Amino acid sequence: QVQLQESGPGLVKPSETLSLVCSVSGDSISGYYWTWIRQPPGKGLEWIGYIHYSGNTNYNPSLESRVSISVDMSKNQFSLRLSSVTAADTAVYYCARDKVIPVAGNYFEYWGQGTLVTVSS
Amino acid sequence: SYELTQPPTLSVSPGQTASITCSGDKLGDKYVFWYQQKPGQPPVLVIYQDTERPSGIPERFSGSNSGNTATLTISGTQAMDEADYYCQAWDSATGVFGGGTKLTVL
């Protein structure tokens, strides 16, 4: 069974960079798309972006200037970096593995449990 | 940017049919996915590609998509179906979620 686990600091200061890692077990990173999604407390879901195992990325235009997603095949992990954070970036951050449906597009098949990141001084 | 609109709340009695709508410009030209989220848990896919149900999802969940509106229908709603539901689509390779609908079963 595929399992994903997010890890990283739970508290980040304003203007600094948020960094999270998603560790994948039960399958290889190779061959799939990997996604980050976030959810502010009490609010809805926001798609952040995805990375293909080959390294190709696609980001939400609203975050594109601040976000970077990378993959480390040797560690079976992928990572999220979000720069210049503000309180508005406080959220539960989820990592997920995509399932590709030709023509229809990807859906998010496996999810981590999520990790809360609070932006505060 | 593309937007998907859902009613914030919906209440239904047990055994009745719940219909959760998701509206967007020419949404029928896109494929819609629906996720169920219970408190403290990550979302779970309940419908993909407008109408398809993943394995393990009960038959009472169904979907449709036409014109500007997609609909998630839960027939014979059960107490365990109480959750937040999110529609999602792709617009120019960007993932877009609706704001979510809190379904209350009472």
Short mmCIF file of N, CA and C in Angstrom, two decimals, chain B:
data_model
loop_
_atom_site.label_atom_id
_atom_site.label_comp_id
_atom_site.label_asym_id
_atom_site.label_seq_id
_atom_site.Cartn_x
_atom_site.Cartn_y
_atom_site.Cartn_z
N SER B 1 -8.86 34.06 -13.61
CA SER B 1 -8.67 32.65 -13.30
C SER B 1 -10.02 31.96 -13.21
N TYR B 2 -9.99 30.66 -13.44
CA TYR B 2 -11.22 29.88 -13.47
C TYR B 2 -11.73 29.65 -12.06
N GLU B 3 -13.05 29.71 -11.90
CA GLU B 3 -13.65 29.53 -10.58
C GLU B 3 -14.74 28.47 -10.61
N LEU B 4 -14.83 27.72 -9.54
CA LEU B 4 -15.89 26.74 -9.33
C LEU B 4 -16.67 27.15 -8.09
N THR B 5 -17.99 27.20 -8.22
CA THR B 5 -18.85 27.68 -7.13
C THR B 5 -19.73 26.56 -6.60
N GLN B 6 -19.69 26.36 -5.29
CA GLN B 6 -20.54 25.38 -4.62
C GLN B 6 -21.35 26.06 -3.53
N PRO B 7 -22.53 25.54 -3.22
CA PRO B 7 -23.25 26.06 -2.06
C PRO B 7 -22.48 25.71 -0.80
N PRO B 8 -22.37 26.63 0.16
CA PRO B 8 -21.56 26.35 1.36
C PRO B 8 -22.11 25.22 2.22
N THR B 9 -23.43 25.12 2.27
CA THR B 9 -24.04 24.12 3.13
C THR B 9 -25.22 23.45 2.44
N LEU B 10 -25.50 22.23 2.89
CA LEU B 10 -26.67 21.48 2.43
C LEU B 10 -27.07 20.54 3.55
N SER B 11 -28.36 20.51 3.84
CA SER B 11 -28.87 19.60 4.86
C SER B 11 -29.82 18.60 4.22
N VAL B 12 -29.77 17.38 4.69
CA VAL B 12 -30.64 16.34 4.14
C VAL B 12 -31.01 15.37 5.26
N SER B 13 -32.18 14.79 5.17
CA SER B 13 -32.59 13.79 6.15
C SER B 13 -32.05 12.42 5.74
N PRO B 14 -31.79 11.57 6.71
CA PRO B 14 -31.32 10.22 6.37
C PRO B 14 -32.29 9.51 5.43
N GLY B 15 -31.72 8.86 4.43
CA GLY B 15 -32.53 8.14 3.45
C GLY B 15 -32.96 8.98 2.26
N GLN B 16 -32.83 10.29 2.37
CA GLN B 16 -33.19 11.17 1.26
C GLN B 16 -32.01 11.32 0.29
N THR B 17 -32.28 12.01 -0.81
CA THR B 17 -31.26 12.25 -1.82
C THR B 17 -30.63 13.62 -1.64
N ALA B 18 -29.29 13.65 -1.63
CA ALA B 18 -28.55 14.90 -1.55
C ALA B 18 -27.95 15.21 -2.92
N SER B 19 -28.17 16.42 -3.39
CA SER B 19 -27.60 16.86 -4.66
C SER B 19 -26.72 18.08 -4.42
N ILE B 20 -25.45 17.92 -4.63
CA ILE B 20 -24.48 19.00 -4.41
C ILE B 20 -24.03 19.51 -5.78
N THR B 21 -24.20 20.80 -6.00
CA THR B 21 -23.88 21.37 -7.30
C THR B 21 -22.53 22.07 -7.29
N CYS B 22 -21.97 22.17 -8.48
CA CYS B 22 -20.68 22.82 -8.71
C CYS B 22 -20.81 23.56 -10.04
N SER B 23 -20.66 24.88 -10.00
CA SER B 23 -20.89 25.67 -11.21
C SER B 23 -19.61 26.35 -11.67
N GLY B 24 -19.46 26.39 -12.99
CA GLY B 24 -18.31 27.07 -13.60
C GLY B 24 -18.59 27.31 -15.08
N ASP B 25 -17.91 28.29 -15.63
CA ASP B 25 -18.12 28.63 -17.02
C ASP B 25 -17.80 27.44 -17.94
N LYS B 26 -18.80 27.01 -18.70
CA LYS B 26 -18.64 25.88 -19.63
C LYS B 26 -18.01 24.68 -18.93
N LEU B 27 -18.45 24.42 -17.71
CA LEU B 27 -17.89 23.31 -16.94
C LEU B 27 -18.13 21.98 -17.63
N GLY B 28 -19.22 21.88 -18.38
CA GLY B 28 -19.53 20.65 -19.09
C GLY B 28 -18.48 20.28 -20.12
N ASP B 29 -17.63 21.22 -20.50
CA ASP B 29 -16.55 20.95 -21.45
C ASP B 29 -15.31 20.39 -20.76
N LYS B 30 -15.36 20.37 -19.44
CA LYS B 30 -14.23 19.84 -18.66
C LYS B 30 -14.69 18.57 -17.94
N TYR B 31 -13.74 17.86 -17.37
CA TYR B 31 -14.07 16.72 -16.52
C TYR B 31 -14.01 17.16 -15.06
N VAL B 32 -14.93 16.62 -14.27
CA VAL B 32 -15.04 17.02 -12.87
C VAL B 32 -14.76 15.83 -11.97
N PHE B 33 -14.09 16.12 -10.88
CA PHE B 33 -13.78 15.13 -9.85
C PHE B 33 -14.41 15.61 -8.54
N TRP B 34 -14.83 14.68 -7.72
CA TRP B 34 -15.45 15.02 -6.43
C TRP B 34 -14.70 14.31 -5.30
N TYR B 35 -14.44 15.08 -4.25
CA TYR B 35 -13.75 14.55 -3.07
C TYR B 35 -14.62 14.74 -1.83
N GLN B 36 -14.57 13.75 -0.95
CA GLN B 36 -15.23 13.80 0.35
C GLN B 36 -14.16 13.98 1.42
N GLN B 37 -14.38 14.90 2.35
CA GLN B 37 -13.44 15.11 3.44
C GLN B 37 -14.16 15.13 4.77
N LYS B 38 -13.75 14.24 5.66
CA LYS B 38 -14.28 14.22 7.02
C LYS B 38 -13.29 14.92 7.94
N PRO B 39 -13.76 15.42 9.09
CA PRO B 39 -12.90 16.22 9.96
C PRO B 39 -11.59 15.52 10.33
N GLY B 40 -10.51 16.25 10.20
CA GLY B 40 -9.20 15.74 10.58
C GLY B 40 -8.60 14.72 9.64
N GLN B 41 -9.23 14.52 8.49
CA GLN B 41 -8.74 13.53 7.53
C GLN B 41 -8.46 14.16 6.18
N PRO B 42 -7.58 13.55 5.40
CA PRO B 42 -7.40 14.04 4.03
C PRO B 42 -8.62 13.69 3.18
N PRO B 43 -8.81 14.39 2.08
CA PRO B 43 -9.94 14.08 1.18
C PRO B 43 -9.81 12.69 0.57
N VAL B 44 -10.96 12.17 0.18
CA VAL B 44 -11.06 10.89 -0.51
C VAL B 44 -11.85 11.10 -1.80
N LEU B 45 -11.35 10.56 -2.89
CA LEU B 45 -12.06 10.68 -4.16
C LEU B 45 -13.31 9.83 -4.16
N VAL B 46 -14.45 10.41 -4.56
CA VAL B 46 -15.68 9.63 -4.65
C VAL B 46 -16.21 9.52 -6.07
N ILE B 47 -15.87 10.50 -6.93
CA ILE B 47 -16.26 10.46 -8.34
C ILE B 47 -15.12 11.04 -9.17
N TYR B 48 -14.79 10.38 -10.30
CA TYR B 48 -13.83 10.94 -11.23
C TYR B 48 -14.40 10.93 -12.64
N GLN B 49 -13.83 11.78 -13.48
CA GLN B 49 -14.25 11.85 -14.87
C GLN B 49 -15.78 12.00 -14.98
N ASP B 50 -16.32 12.90 -14.19
CA ASP B 50 -17.74 13.27 -14.15
C ASP B 50 -18.65 12.24 -13.49
N THR B 51 -18.50 10.98 -13.92
CA THR B 51 -19.51 9.99 -13.54
C THR B 51 -18.97 8.69 -12.98
N GLU B 52 -17.64 8.51 -12.99
CA GLU B 52 -17.05 7.24 -12.63
C GLU B 52 -16.81 7.14 -11.13
N ARG B 53 -17.07 5.97 -10.60
CA ARG B 53 -16.92 5.74 -9.17
C ARG B 53 -15.72 4.84 -8.90
N PRO B 54 -14.77 5.29 -8.09
CA PRO B 54 -13.62 4.42 -7.77
C PRO B 54 -14.08 3.17 -7.03
N SER B 55 -13.24 2.16 -7.09
CA SER B 55 -13.57 0.94 -6.35
C SER B 55 -13.64 1.25 -4.86
N GLY B 56 -14.62 0.67 -4.21
CA GLY B 56 -14.80 0.88 -2.79
C GLY B 56 -15.75 2.00 -2.43
N ILE B 57 -16.13 2.79 -3.41
CA ILE B 57 -17.10 3.87 -3.16
C ILE B 57 -18.51 3.30 -3.39
N PRO B 58 -19.41 3.50 -2.44
CA PRO B 58 -20.76 2.92 -2.56
C PRO B 58 -21.51 3.41 -3.79
N GLU B 59 -22.39 2.56 -4.29
CA GLU B 59 -23.18 2.87 -5.49
C GLU B 59 -24.10 4.06 -5.30
N ARG B 60 -24.37 4.44 -4.05
CA ARG B 60 -25.28 5.57 -3.84
C ARG B 60 -24.66 6.90 -4.28
N PHE B 61 -23.34 6.91 -4.54
CA PHE B 61 -22.69 8.11 -5.04
C PHE B 61 -22.68 8.09 -6.57
N SER B 62 -23.17 9.18 -7.17
CA SER B 62 -23.14 9.28 -8.62
C SER B 62 -22.89 10.73 -9.01
N GLY B 63 -22.49 10.93 -10.28
CA GLY B 63 -22.19 12.27 -10.73
C GLY B 63 -22.69 12.53 -12.13
N SER B 64 -22.85 13.82 -12.43
CA SER B 64 -23.23 14.24 -13.77
C SER B 64 -22.60 15.60 -14.04
N ASN B 65 -22.50 15.95 -15.32
CA ASN B 65 -21.88 17.23 -15.67
C ASN B 65 -22.39 17.66 -17.04
N SER B 66 -23.02 18.82 -17.09
CA SER B 66 -23.54 19.33 -18.35
C SER B 66 -23.69 20.83 -18.26
N GLY B 67 -23.48 21.50 -19.40
CA GLY B 67 -23.63 22.95 -19.42
C GLY B 67 -22.63 23.62 -18.50
N ASN B 68 -23.13 24.36 -17.53
CA ASN B 68 -22.27 25.06 -16.57
C ASN B 68 -22.27 24.42 -15.19
N THR B 69 -22.92 23.25 -15.04
CA THR B 69 -23.11 22.68 -13.70
C THR B 69 -22.80 21.18 -13.66
N ALA B 70 -22.01 20.82 -12.67
CA ALA B 70 -21.80 19.42 -12.33
C ALA B 70 -22.53 19.15 -11.02
N THR B 71 -23.00 17.92 -10.88
CA THR B 71 -23.77 17.56 -9.69
C THR B 71 -23.28 16.23 -9.12
N LEU B 72 -23.06 16.23 -7.83
CA LEU B 72 -22.80 15.00 -7.09
C LEU B 72 -24.10 14.62 -6.39
N THR B 73 -24.56 13.42 -6.65
CA THR B 73 -25.81 12.95 -6.05
C THR B 73 -25.53 11.78 -5.12
N ILE B 74 -26.08 11.89 -3.93
CA ILE B 74 -25.98 10.79 -2.95
C ILE B 74 -27.40 10.31 -2.69
N SER B 75 -27.67 9.10 -3.15
CA SER B 75 -29.01 8.54 -2.99
C SER B 75 -29.08 7.74 -1.69
N GLY B 76 -30.20 7.89 -0.98
CA GLY B 76 -30.30 7.17 0.28
C GLY B 76 -29.20 7.58 1.24
N THR B 77 -29.07 8.87 1.45
CA THR B 77 -27.98 9.41 2.27
C THR B 77 -27.95 8.80 3.66
N GLN B 78 -26.74 8.46 4.09
CA GLN B 78 -26.56 7.87 5.42
C GLN B 78 -25.79 8.84 6.32
N ALA B 79 -25.89 8.60 7.60
CA ALA B 79 -25.21 9.46 8.56
C ALA B 79 -23.71 9.53 8.28
N MET B 80 -23.13 8.44 7.81
CA MET B 80 -21.70 8.40 7.53
C MET B 80 -21.30 9.28 6.36
N ASP B 81 -22.29 9.76 5.60
CA ASP B 81 -22.00 10.62 4.45
C ASP B 81 -21.82 12.09 4.87
N GLU B 82 -22.08 12.39 6.12
CA GLU B 82 -21.91 13.77 6.60
C GLU B 82 -20.42 14.13 6.50
N ALA B 83 -20.14 15.17 5.73
CA ALA B 83 -18.75 15.53 5.42
C ALA B 83 -18.74 16.79 4.57
N ASP B 84 -17.54 17.27 4.28
CA ASP B 84 -17.37 18.34 3.29
C ASP B 84 -17.09 17.70 1.94
N TYR B 85 -17.69 18.27 0.90
CA TYR B 85 -17.50 17.76 -0.44
C TYR B 85 -16.94 18.87 -1.34
N TYR B 86 -15.91 18.51 -2.11
CA TYR B 86 -15.25 19.46 -2.99
C TYR B 86 -15.28 18.96 -4.43
N CYS B 87 -15.68 19.84 -5.35
CA CYS B 87 -15.52 19.52 -6.76
C CYS B 87 -14.15 20.05 -7.20
N GLN B 88 -13.64 19.46 -8.27
CA GLN B 88 -12.33 19.87 -8.79
C GLN B 88 -12.30 19.64 -10.28
N ALA B 89 -11.66 20.56 -10.99
CA ALA B 89 -11.48 20.43 -12.44
C ALA B 89 -10.12 20.99 -12.81
N TRP B 90 -9.75 20.79 -14.07
CA TRP B 90 -8.49 21.30 -14.60
C TRP B 90 -8.79 22.40 -15.61
N ASP B 91 -8.10 23.51 -15.47
CA ASP B 91 -8.24 24.61 -16.42
C ASP B 91 -6.84 25.01 -16.87
N SER B 92 -6.55 24.77 -18.13
CA SER B 92 -5.21 25.10 -18.66
C SER B 92 -4.12 24.50 -17.78
N ALA B 93 -4.29 23.25 -17.44
CA ALA B 93 -3.31 22.49 -16.66
C ALA B 93 -3.18 22.97 -15.22
N THR B 94 -4.09 23.81 -14.79
CA THR B 94 -4.11 24.27 -13.40
C THR B 94 -5.25 23.59 -12.65
N GLY B 95 -4.97 23.04 -11.51
CA GLY B 95 -6.01 22.42 -10.70
C GLY B 95 -6.84 23.47 -10.00
N VAL B 96 -8.16 23.33 -10.07
CA VAL B 96 -9.07 24.28 -9.45
C VAL B 96 -10.07 23.51 -8.59
N PHE B 97 -10.22 23.93 -7.34
CA PHE B 97 -11.21 23.34 -6.44
C PHE B 97 -12.37 24.30 -6.24
N GLY B 98 -13.56 23.75 -6.06
CA GLY B 98 -14.66 24.54 -5.57
C GLY B 98 -14.45 24.86 -4.09
N GLY B 99 -15.26 25.76 -3.58
CA GLY B 99 -15.09 26.18 -2.20
C GLY B 99 -15.54 25.17 -1.16
N GLY B 100 -16.23 24.13 -1.62
CA GLY B 100 -16.67 23.08 -0.71
C GLY B 100 -18.09 23.26 -0.23
N THR B 101 -18.75 22.13 0.01
CA THR B 101 -20.11 22.10 0.55
C THR B 101 -20.13 21.22 1.79
N LYS B 102 -20.59 21.79 2.88
CA LYS B 102 -20.71 21.00 4.11
C LYS B 102 -22.07 20.32 4.10
N LEU B 103 -22.07 19.00 4.01
CA LEU B 103 -23.30 18.22 4.00
C LEU B 103 -23.63 17.77 5.42
N THR B 104 -24.80 18.15 5.88
CA THR B 104 -25.28 17.74 7.20
C THR B 104 -26.42 16.75 7.01
N VAL B 105 -26.36 15.65 7.70
CA VAL B 105 -27.40 14.63 7.65
C VAL B 105 -28.13 14.62 8.99
N LEU B 106 -29.37 15.10 8.98
CA LEU B 106 -30.11 15.17 10.25
C LEU B 106 -31.59 14.90 10.06
#
